[in-house]
Coordinates of C-alpha atoms in Angstrom, one line a residue:
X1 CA -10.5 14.4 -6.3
X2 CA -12.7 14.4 -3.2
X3 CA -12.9 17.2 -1.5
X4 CA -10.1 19.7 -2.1
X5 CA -9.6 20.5 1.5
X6 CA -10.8 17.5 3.2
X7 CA -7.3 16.6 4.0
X8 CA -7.0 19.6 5.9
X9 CA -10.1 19.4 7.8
X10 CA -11.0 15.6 8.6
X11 CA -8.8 12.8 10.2
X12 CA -7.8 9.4 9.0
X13 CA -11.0 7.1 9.8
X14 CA -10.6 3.1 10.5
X15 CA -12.5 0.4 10.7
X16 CA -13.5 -1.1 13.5
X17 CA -12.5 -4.8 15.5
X18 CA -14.2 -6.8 17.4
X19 CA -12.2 -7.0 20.4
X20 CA -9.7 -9.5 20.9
X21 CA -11.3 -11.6 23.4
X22 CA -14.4 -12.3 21.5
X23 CA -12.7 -13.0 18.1
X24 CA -10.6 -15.6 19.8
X25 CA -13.9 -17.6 20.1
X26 CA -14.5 -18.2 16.4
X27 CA -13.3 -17.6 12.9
X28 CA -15.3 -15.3 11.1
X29 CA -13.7 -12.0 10.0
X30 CA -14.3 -9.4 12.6
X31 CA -13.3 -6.1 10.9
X32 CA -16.3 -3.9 10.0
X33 CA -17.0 -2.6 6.3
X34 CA -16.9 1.2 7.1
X35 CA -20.2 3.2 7.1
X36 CA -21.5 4.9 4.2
X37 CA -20.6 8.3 5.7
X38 CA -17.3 7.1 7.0
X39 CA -16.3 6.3 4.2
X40 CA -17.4 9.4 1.8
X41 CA -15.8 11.3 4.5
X42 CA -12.6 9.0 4.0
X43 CA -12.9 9.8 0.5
X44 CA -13.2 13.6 1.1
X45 CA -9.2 13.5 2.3
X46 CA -8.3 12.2 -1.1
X47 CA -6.2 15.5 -2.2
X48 CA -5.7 17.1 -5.5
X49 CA -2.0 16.0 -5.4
X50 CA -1.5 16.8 -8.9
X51 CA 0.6 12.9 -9.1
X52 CA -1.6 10.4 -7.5
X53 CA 1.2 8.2 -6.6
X54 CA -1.4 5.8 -5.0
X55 CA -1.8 4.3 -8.7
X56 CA 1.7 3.0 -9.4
X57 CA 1.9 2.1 -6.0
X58 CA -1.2 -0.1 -6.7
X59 CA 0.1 -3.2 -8.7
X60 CA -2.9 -3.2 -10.7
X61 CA -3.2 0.4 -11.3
X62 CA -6.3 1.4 -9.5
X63 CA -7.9 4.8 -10.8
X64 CA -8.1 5.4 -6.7
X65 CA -8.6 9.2 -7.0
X66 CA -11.6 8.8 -9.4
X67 CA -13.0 6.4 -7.4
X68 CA -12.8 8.4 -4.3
X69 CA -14.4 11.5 -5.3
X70 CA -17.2 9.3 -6.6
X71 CA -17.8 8.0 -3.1
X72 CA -17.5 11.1 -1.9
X73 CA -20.4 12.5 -4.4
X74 CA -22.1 9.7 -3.2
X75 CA -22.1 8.1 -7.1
X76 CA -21.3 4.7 -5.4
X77 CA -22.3 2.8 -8.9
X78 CA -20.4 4.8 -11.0
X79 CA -17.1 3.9 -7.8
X80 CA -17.8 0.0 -8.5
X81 CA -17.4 0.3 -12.5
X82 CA -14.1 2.4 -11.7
X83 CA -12.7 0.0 -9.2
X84 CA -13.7 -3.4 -12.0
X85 CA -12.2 -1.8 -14.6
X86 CA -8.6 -2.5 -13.0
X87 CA -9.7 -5.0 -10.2
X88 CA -11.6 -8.2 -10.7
X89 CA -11.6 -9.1 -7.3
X90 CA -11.3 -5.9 -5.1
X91 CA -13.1 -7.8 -2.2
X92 CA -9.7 -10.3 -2.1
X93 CA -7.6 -6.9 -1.9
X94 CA -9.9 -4.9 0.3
X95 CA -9.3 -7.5 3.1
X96 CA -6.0 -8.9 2.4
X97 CA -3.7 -6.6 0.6
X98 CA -1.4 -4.8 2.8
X99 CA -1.7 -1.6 0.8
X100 CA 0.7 -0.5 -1.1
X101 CA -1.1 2.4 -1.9
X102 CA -1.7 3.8 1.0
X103 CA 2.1 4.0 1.6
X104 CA 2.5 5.8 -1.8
X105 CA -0.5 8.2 -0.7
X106 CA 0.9 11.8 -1.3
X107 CA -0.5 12.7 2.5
X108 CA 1.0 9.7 3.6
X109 CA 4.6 11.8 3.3
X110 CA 3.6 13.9 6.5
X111 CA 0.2 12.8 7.9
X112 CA -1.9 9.8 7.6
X113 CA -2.7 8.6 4.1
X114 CA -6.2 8.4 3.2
X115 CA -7.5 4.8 3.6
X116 CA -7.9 3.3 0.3
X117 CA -8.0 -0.1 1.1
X118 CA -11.1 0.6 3.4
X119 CA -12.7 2.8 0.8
X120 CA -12.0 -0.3 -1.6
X121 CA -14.0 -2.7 0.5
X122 CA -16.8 -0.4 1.1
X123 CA -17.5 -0.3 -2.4
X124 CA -17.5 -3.7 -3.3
X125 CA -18.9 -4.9 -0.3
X126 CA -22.3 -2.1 -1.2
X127 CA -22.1 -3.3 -4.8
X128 CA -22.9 -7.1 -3.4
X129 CA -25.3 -5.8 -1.7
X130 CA -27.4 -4.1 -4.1
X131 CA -26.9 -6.2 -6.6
X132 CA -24.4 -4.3 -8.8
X133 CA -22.1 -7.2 -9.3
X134 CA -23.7 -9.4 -12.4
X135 CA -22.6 -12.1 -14.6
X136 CA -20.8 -10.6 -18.1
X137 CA -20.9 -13.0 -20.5
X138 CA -19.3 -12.1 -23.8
X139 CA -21.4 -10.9 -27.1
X140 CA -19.8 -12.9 -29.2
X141 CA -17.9 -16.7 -28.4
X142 CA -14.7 -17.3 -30.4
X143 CA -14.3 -21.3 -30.6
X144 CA -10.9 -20.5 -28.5
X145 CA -10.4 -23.0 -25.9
X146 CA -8.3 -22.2 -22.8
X147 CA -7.0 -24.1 -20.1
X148 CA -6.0 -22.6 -17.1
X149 CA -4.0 -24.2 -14.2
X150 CA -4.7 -23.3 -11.2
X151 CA -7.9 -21.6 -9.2
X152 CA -5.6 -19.1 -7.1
X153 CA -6.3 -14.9 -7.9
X154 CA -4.3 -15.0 -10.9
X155 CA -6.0 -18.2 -12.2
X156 CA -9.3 -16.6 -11.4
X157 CA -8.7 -13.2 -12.8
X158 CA -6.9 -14.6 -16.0
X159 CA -10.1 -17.1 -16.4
X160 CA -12.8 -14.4 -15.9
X161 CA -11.0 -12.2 -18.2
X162 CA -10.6 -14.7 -21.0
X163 CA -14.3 -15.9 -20.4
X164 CA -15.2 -12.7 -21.5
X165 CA -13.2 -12.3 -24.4
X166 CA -15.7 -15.2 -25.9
X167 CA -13.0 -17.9 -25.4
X168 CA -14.0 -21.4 -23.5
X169 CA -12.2 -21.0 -20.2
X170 CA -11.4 -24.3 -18.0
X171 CA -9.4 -24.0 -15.0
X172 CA -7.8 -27.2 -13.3
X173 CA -7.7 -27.2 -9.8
X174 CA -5.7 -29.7 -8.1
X175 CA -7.8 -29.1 -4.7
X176 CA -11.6 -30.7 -4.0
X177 CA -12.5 -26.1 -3.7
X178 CA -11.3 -23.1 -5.6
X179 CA -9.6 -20.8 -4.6
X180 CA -6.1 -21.9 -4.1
X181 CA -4.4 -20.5 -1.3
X182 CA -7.4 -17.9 -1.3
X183 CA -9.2 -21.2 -0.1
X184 CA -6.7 -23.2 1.8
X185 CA -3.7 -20.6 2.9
X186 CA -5.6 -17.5 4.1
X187 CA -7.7 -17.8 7.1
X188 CA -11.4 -17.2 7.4
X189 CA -11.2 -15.1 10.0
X190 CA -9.4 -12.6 7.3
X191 CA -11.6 -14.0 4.1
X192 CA -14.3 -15.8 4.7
X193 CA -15.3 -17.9 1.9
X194 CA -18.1 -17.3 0.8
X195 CA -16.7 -14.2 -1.0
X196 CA -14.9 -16.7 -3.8
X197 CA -17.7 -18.6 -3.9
X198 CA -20.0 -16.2 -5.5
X199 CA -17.2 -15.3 -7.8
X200 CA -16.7 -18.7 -8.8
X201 CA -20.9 -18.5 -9.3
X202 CA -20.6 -15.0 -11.3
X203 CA -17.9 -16.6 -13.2
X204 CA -19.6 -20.3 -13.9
X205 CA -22.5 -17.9 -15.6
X206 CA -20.2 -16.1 -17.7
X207 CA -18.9 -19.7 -19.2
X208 CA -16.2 -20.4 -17.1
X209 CA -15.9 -24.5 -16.5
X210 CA -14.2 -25.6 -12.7
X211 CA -12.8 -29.1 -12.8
X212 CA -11.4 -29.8 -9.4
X213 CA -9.7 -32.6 -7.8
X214 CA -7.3 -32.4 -11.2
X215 CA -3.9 -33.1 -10.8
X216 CA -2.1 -31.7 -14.4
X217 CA 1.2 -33.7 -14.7
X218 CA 2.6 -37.0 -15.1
X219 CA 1.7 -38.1 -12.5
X220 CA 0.7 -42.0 -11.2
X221 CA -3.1 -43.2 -11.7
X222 CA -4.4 -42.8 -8.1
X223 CA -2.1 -40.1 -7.2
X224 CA -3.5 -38.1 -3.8
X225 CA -3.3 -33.9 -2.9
X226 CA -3.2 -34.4 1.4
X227 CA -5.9 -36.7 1.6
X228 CA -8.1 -36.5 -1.4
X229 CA -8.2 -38.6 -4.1
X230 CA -7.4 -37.3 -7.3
X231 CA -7.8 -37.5 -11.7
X232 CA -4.7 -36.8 -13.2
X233 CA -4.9 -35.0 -16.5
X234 CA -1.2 -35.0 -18.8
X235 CA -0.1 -31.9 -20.4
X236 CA 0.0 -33.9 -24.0
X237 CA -4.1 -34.2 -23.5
X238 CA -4.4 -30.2 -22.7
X239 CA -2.4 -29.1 -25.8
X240 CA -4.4 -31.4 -27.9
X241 CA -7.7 -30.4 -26.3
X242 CA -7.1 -26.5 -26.0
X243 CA -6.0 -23.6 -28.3
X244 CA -3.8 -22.0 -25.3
X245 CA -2.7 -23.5 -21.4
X246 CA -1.9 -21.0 -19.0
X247 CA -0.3 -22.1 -16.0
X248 CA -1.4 -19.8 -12.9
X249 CA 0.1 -22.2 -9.8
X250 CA 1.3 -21.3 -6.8
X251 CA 5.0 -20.8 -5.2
X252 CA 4.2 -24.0 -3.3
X253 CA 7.7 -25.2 -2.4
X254 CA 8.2 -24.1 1.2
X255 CA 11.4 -23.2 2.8
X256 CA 12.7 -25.7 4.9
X257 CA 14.9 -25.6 8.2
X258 CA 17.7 -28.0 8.0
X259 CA 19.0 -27.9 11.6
X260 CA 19.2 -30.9 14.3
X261 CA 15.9 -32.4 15.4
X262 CA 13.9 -31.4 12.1
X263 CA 12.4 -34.7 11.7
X264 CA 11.0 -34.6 15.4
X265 CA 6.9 -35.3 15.7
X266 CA 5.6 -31.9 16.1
X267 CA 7.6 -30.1 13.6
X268 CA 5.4 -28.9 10.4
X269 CA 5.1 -26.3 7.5
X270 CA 2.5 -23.7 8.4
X271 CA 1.3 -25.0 4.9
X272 CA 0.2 -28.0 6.7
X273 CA -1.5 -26.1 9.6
X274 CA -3.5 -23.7 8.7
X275 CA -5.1 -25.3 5.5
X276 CA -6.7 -28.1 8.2
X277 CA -8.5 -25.4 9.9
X278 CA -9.7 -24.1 6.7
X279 CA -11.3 -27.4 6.0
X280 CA -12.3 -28.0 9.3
X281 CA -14.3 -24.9 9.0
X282 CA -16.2 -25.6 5.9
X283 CA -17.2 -28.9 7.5
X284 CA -14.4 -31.3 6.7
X285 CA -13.8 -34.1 8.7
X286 CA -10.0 -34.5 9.5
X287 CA -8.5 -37.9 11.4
X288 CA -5.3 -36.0 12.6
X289 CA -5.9 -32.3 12.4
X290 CA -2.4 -30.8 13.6
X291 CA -3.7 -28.7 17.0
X292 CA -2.1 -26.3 18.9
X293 CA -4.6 -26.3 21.9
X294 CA -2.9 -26.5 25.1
X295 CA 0.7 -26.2 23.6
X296 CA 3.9 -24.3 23.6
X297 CA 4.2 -23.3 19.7
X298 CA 6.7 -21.4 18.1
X299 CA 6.2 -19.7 15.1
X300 CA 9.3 -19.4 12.8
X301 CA 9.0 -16.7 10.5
X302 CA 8.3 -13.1 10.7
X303 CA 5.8 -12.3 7.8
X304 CA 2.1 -12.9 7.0
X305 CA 2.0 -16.5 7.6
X306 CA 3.7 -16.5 10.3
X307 CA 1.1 -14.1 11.9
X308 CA -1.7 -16.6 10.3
X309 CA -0.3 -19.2 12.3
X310 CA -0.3 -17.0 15.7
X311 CA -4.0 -16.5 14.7
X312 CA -4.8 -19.5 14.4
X313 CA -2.7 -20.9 17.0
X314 CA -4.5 -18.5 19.4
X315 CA -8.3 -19.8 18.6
X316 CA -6.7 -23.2 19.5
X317 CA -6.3 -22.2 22.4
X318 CA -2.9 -22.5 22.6
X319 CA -0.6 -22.4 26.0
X320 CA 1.9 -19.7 24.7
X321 CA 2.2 -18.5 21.2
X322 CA 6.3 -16.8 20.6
X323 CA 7.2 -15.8 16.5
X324 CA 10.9 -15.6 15.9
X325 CA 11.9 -13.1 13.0
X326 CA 15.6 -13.8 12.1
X327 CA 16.4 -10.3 11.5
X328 CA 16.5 -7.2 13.5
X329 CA 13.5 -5.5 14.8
X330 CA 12.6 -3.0 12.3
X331 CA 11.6 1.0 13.6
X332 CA 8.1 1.2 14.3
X333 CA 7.9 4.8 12.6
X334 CA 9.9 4.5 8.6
X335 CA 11.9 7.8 8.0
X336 CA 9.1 8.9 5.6
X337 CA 11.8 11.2 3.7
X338 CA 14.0 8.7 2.6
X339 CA 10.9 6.0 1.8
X340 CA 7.9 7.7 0.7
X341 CA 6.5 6.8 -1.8
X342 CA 7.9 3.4 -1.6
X343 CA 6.8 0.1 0.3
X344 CA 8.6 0.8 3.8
X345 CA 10.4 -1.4 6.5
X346 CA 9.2 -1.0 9.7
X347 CA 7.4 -2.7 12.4
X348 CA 3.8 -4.1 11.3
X349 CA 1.7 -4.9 13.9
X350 CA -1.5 -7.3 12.6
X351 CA -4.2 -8.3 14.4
X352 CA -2.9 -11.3 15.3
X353 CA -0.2 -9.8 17.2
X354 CA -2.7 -8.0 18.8
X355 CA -4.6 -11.2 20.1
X356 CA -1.6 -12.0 22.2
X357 CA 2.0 -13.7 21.8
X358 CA 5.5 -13.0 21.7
X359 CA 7.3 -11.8 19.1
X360 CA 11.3 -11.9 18.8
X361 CA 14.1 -10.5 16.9
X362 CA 17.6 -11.1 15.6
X363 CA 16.8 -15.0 17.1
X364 CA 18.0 -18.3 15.2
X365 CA 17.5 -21.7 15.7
X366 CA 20.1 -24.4 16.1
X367 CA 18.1 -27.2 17.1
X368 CA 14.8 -28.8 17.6
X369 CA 14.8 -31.1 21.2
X370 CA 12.7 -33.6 21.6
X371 CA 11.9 -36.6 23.4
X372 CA 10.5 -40.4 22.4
X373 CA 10.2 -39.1 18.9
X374 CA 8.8 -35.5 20.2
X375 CA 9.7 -31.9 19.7
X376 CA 9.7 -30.5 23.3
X377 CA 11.6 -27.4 22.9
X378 CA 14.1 -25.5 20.7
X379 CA 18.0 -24.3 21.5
X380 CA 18.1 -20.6 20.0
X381 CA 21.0 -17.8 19.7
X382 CA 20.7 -14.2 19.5
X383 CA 22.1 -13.1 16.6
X384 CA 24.2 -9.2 15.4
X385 CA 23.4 -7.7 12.5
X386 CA 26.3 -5.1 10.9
X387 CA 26.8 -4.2 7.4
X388 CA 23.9 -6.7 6.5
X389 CA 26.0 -9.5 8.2
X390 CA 25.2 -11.9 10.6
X391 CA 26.9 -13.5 13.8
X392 CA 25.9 -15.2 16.5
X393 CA 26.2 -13.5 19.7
X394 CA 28.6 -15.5 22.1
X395 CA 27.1 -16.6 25.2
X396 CA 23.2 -16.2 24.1
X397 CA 22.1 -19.3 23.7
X398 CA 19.0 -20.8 25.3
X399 CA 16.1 -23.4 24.8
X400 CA 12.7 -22.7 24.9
X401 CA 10.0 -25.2 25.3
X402 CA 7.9 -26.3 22.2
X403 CA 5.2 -28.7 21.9
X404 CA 4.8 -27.4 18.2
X405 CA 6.8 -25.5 15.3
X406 CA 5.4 -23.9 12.8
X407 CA 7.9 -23.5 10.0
X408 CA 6.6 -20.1 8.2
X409 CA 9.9 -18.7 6.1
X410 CA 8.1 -18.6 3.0
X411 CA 8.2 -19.9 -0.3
X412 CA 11.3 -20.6 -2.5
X413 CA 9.4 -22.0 -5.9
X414 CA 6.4 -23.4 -7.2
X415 CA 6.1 -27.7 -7.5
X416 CA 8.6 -28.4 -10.2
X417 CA 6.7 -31.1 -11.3
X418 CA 4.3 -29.2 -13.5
X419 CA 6.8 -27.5 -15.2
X420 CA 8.7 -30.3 -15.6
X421 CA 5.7 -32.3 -17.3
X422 CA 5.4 -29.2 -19.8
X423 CA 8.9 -29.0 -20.7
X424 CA 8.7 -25.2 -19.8
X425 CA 12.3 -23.4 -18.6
X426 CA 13.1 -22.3 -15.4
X427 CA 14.3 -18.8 -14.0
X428 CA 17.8 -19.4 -11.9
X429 CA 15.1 -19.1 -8.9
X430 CA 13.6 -21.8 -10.1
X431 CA 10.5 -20.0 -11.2
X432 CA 8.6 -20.7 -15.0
X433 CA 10.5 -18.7 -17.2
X434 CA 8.1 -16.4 -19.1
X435 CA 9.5 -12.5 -19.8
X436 CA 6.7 -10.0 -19.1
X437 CA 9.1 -7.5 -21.6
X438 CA 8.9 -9.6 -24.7
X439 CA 6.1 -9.3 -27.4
X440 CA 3.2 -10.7 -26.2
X441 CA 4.6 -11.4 -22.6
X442 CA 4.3 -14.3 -19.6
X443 CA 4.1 -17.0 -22.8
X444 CA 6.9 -19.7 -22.3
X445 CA 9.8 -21.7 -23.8
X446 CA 6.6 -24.1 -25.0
X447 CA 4.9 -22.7 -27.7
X448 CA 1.1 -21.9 -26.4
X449 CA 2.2 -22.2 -22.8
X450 CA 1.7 -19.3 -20.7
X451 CA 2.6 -19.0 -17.4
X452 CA 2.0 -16.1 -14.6
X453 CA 1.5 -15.1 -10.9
X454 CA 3.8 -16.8 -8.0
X455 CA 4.6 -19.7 -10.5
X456 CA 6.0 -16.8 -12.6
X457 CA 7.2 -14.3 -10.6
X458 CA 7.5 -16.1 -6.9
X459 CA 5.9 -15.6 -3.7
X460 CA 4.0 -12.0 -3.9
X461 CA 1.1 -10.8 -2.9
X462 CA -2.5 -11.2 -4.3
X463 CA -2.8 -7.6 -5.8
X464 CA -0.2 -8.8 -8.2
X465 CA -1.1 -12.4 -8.8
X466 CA -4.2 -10.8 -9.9
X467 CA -2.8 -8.0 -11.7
X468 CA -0.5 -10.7 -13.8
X469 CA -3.4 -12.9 -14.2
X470 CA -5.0 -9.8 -16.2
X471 CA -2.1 -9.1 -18.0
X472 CA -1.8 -13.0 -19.1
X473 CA -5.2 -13.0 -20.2
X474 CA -4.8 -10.5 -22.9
X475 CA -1.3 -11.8 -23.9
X476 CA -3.2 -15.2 -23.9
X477 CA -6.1 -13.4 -26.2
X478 CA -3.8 -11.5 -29.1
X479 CA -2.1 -14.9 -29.2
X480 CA -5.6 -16.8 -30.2
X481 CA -6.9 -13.9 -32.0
X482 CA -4.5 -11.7 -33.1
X483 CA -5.1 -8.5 -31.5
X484 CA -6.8 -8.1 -28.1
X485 CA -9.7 -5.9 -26.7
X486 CA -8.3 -6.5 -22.6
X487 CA -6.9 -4.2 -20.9
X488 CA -3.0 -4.2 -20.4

């Protein structure tokens, strides 16, 4: 496991930024892949720890300490087949996951855990580039057919999976791209695109079909996603045409803020923001892209989206950029003895935050102000927090000026309408109903009908949209087959 006293002897290494003030002028990612001796010497901390806690705090389970001390023998080819064997898509998580794993590091209890998710992108991002990373199309087909709904990471990672099982893998994509909110959600300047577009190429050559611009449902000839037109395929036609349907959508219903002034001009989802820029950035062509330059926005919502939309807001050029969190500010150092090896609360800084802003605490809104149909600013109150409860503090309240709002409070369920159009049962959070604990596992109410990721389990992260897109795959492959070959 790397090298047995490396802990003792080297120091957490990072990657690198651009600075802040040349980011701001485009949207390409700016963090560096880690050198090659970097990151072998990032390996070298990995400890013999005896429990590598690192792999439960993974969702999918990555063998990190074998694929450490393979960096850090310099066996880089040998680290790539390690990481694929859990991870279909490591250079999704290498960028964007937050890192569980690092928080469950063993020397993350007293010192700085090693930095896995760096390590992780170093190795995929040397496997691109020497040409490790090749199509796998199966041996043998089986004369399955699977449809699969949806193009986000579990989609994906449920598709590639089944491709290579030998079934005949379709995924529906209700989009004019894949990728989901990989695509449309996530900004380029943390995933560029290009890195799901040669996994959608490495997956067309393993058999995998993309139909986009499908809407699945009952939906009304002509129906339109935002501003593309769109077919509309009925879930009667996919259970006549395919063996299995797996439904691998989003948590797509946002949560809204019912207060005074919500209908106001000015007032949007961050789900309508930042998927314009996305498109503007591939080369789309948008008559009314929502724009913060020269504005006054206000960011509601504390969490990644809500730092996506400072981001963002920022390379706008925006006036003033100001997040509100509605709960207290978390301590910027966790009391490691009572966490570890848990997932933490404390302050998280991104680099968004970094770029500039405001960010503020205990703060809730009470009305959006506007004028001639306008939002021009919002009336707030500072709020108390004790025994988990909250009241308003008496006296506190102000108004701030807005020229934009960015609703960012996250996601309460995925569009019911699929679900409803396939008959399949909801969760009390309005979620598909699908057990991962049963025989078999994610399959629904609707016999053949699988569902998984956020339109399973709600909003989460990538690392587990991918990891239940795996785990669908195989339940999806022992129900065609009988028994399955996947891993669990």
């Amino acid at each position: 496991m790397g090298k047995v006293t490396g802990f003792l002897e080297h120091q957490r290494v990072k990657e690198t930024y651009q600075p802040a003030e040349a980011r701001l002028r485009h949207y390409q990612e700016f963090v560096s892949t880690l050198p090659v001796l970097d990151a072998r010497t990032q390996a070298a901390r990995c400890m013999d720890c005896g429990i590598p806690f690192c792999n439960n705090g993974c969702p999918v389970n990555n063998i990190i300490p074998d694929f450490n001390d393979l960096v850090y023998r310099d066996d880089w080819k040998s680290a790539i087949d390690v990481l694929h064997s859990t991870n279909n898509f490591p250079e999704f998580t290498g960028r964007i996951c937050p890192a569980p794993c690092e928080a469950a590091c063993t020397l993350n209890f007293n010192n700085e855990p090693v930095g896995i998710k760096s390590i992780e992108r170093s190795i995929i991002d040397r496997a691109w580039e020497e040409g490790w990373v090749v199509p796998q199309p199966p041996a043998v087909n089986t004369g399955r057919r699977v449809a699969v709904i949806g193009s986000g990471p579990a989609g994906l990672a449920a598709a590639q999976q089944l491709a290579r099982a030998g079934h005949d893998v379709t995924v529906f994509e209700k989009n004019d791209r894949v990728g989901g909110l990989l695509r449309y959600g996530i900004p380029d300047f943390k995933l560029e695109k290009t890195s799901i577009d040669r996994r959608v190429r490495q997956m067309e050559q393993e058999g995998v079909t993309f139909r986009t611009g499908v809407l699945v449902g009952d939906w009304p000839v002509g129906s339109r996603v935002g501003n593309l037109s769109t077919e509309t395929v009925s879930p009667e036609r996919l259970r006549t045409e395919f063996d299995a349907v797996l439904l691998a959508g989003g948590a797509e219903q946002p949560r809204d803020l019912p207060v005074p002034g919500r209908e106001l001009d000015g007032v949007h989802f961050a789900m309508e923001f930042l998927p314009q820029q996305n498109r503007v950035n591939a080369g789309d062509r948008l008559e009314r892209q929502i724009h913060a330059a020269g504005k006054h926005v206000i960011v509601i919502g504390g969490g990644d989206t809500g730092s996506d939309c400072m981001g963002t807001s920022h390379r706008h050029g925006a006036a003033s950029v100001t997040q509100f969190e509605l709960l207290p500010q978390p301590p910027e150092q966790e009391h490691k003895p009572l966490s570890w090896p848990y997932w933490p609360q404390k302050l998280r800084t991104s680099s968004s935050h970094e770029e500039g802003g405001a960010r503020e605490f205990a703060i809730g809104t009470k009305e959006f102000i506007g004028e001639n149909g306008r939002v021009t600013g919002i009336r707030t109150v500072r709020l108390a927090w004790e025994g988990g409860r909250m009241t308003e503090v008496e006296g506190s309240e102000q108004v701030l000026p807005a020229d934009l709002v960015l609703l960012a409070m996250g996601f309460v369920s995925p569009v019911g309408s699929v679900l409803e159009a396939f008959g399949v049962a909801r969760d009390p959070r309005g979620n598909a109903q699908a057990s991962t604990e049963e025989e078999g596992g994610y399959v629904t109410n609707v016999p053949g009908v699988f569902a998984a990721g956020d339109m399973r389990r709600g909003q989460s992260l990538v690392v587990w949209a991918i990891r239940e897109g795996r785990q669908a795959a195989r339940a999806v492959d022992e129900f065609l087959m009988g028994q399955s070959a996947l891993p669990r």
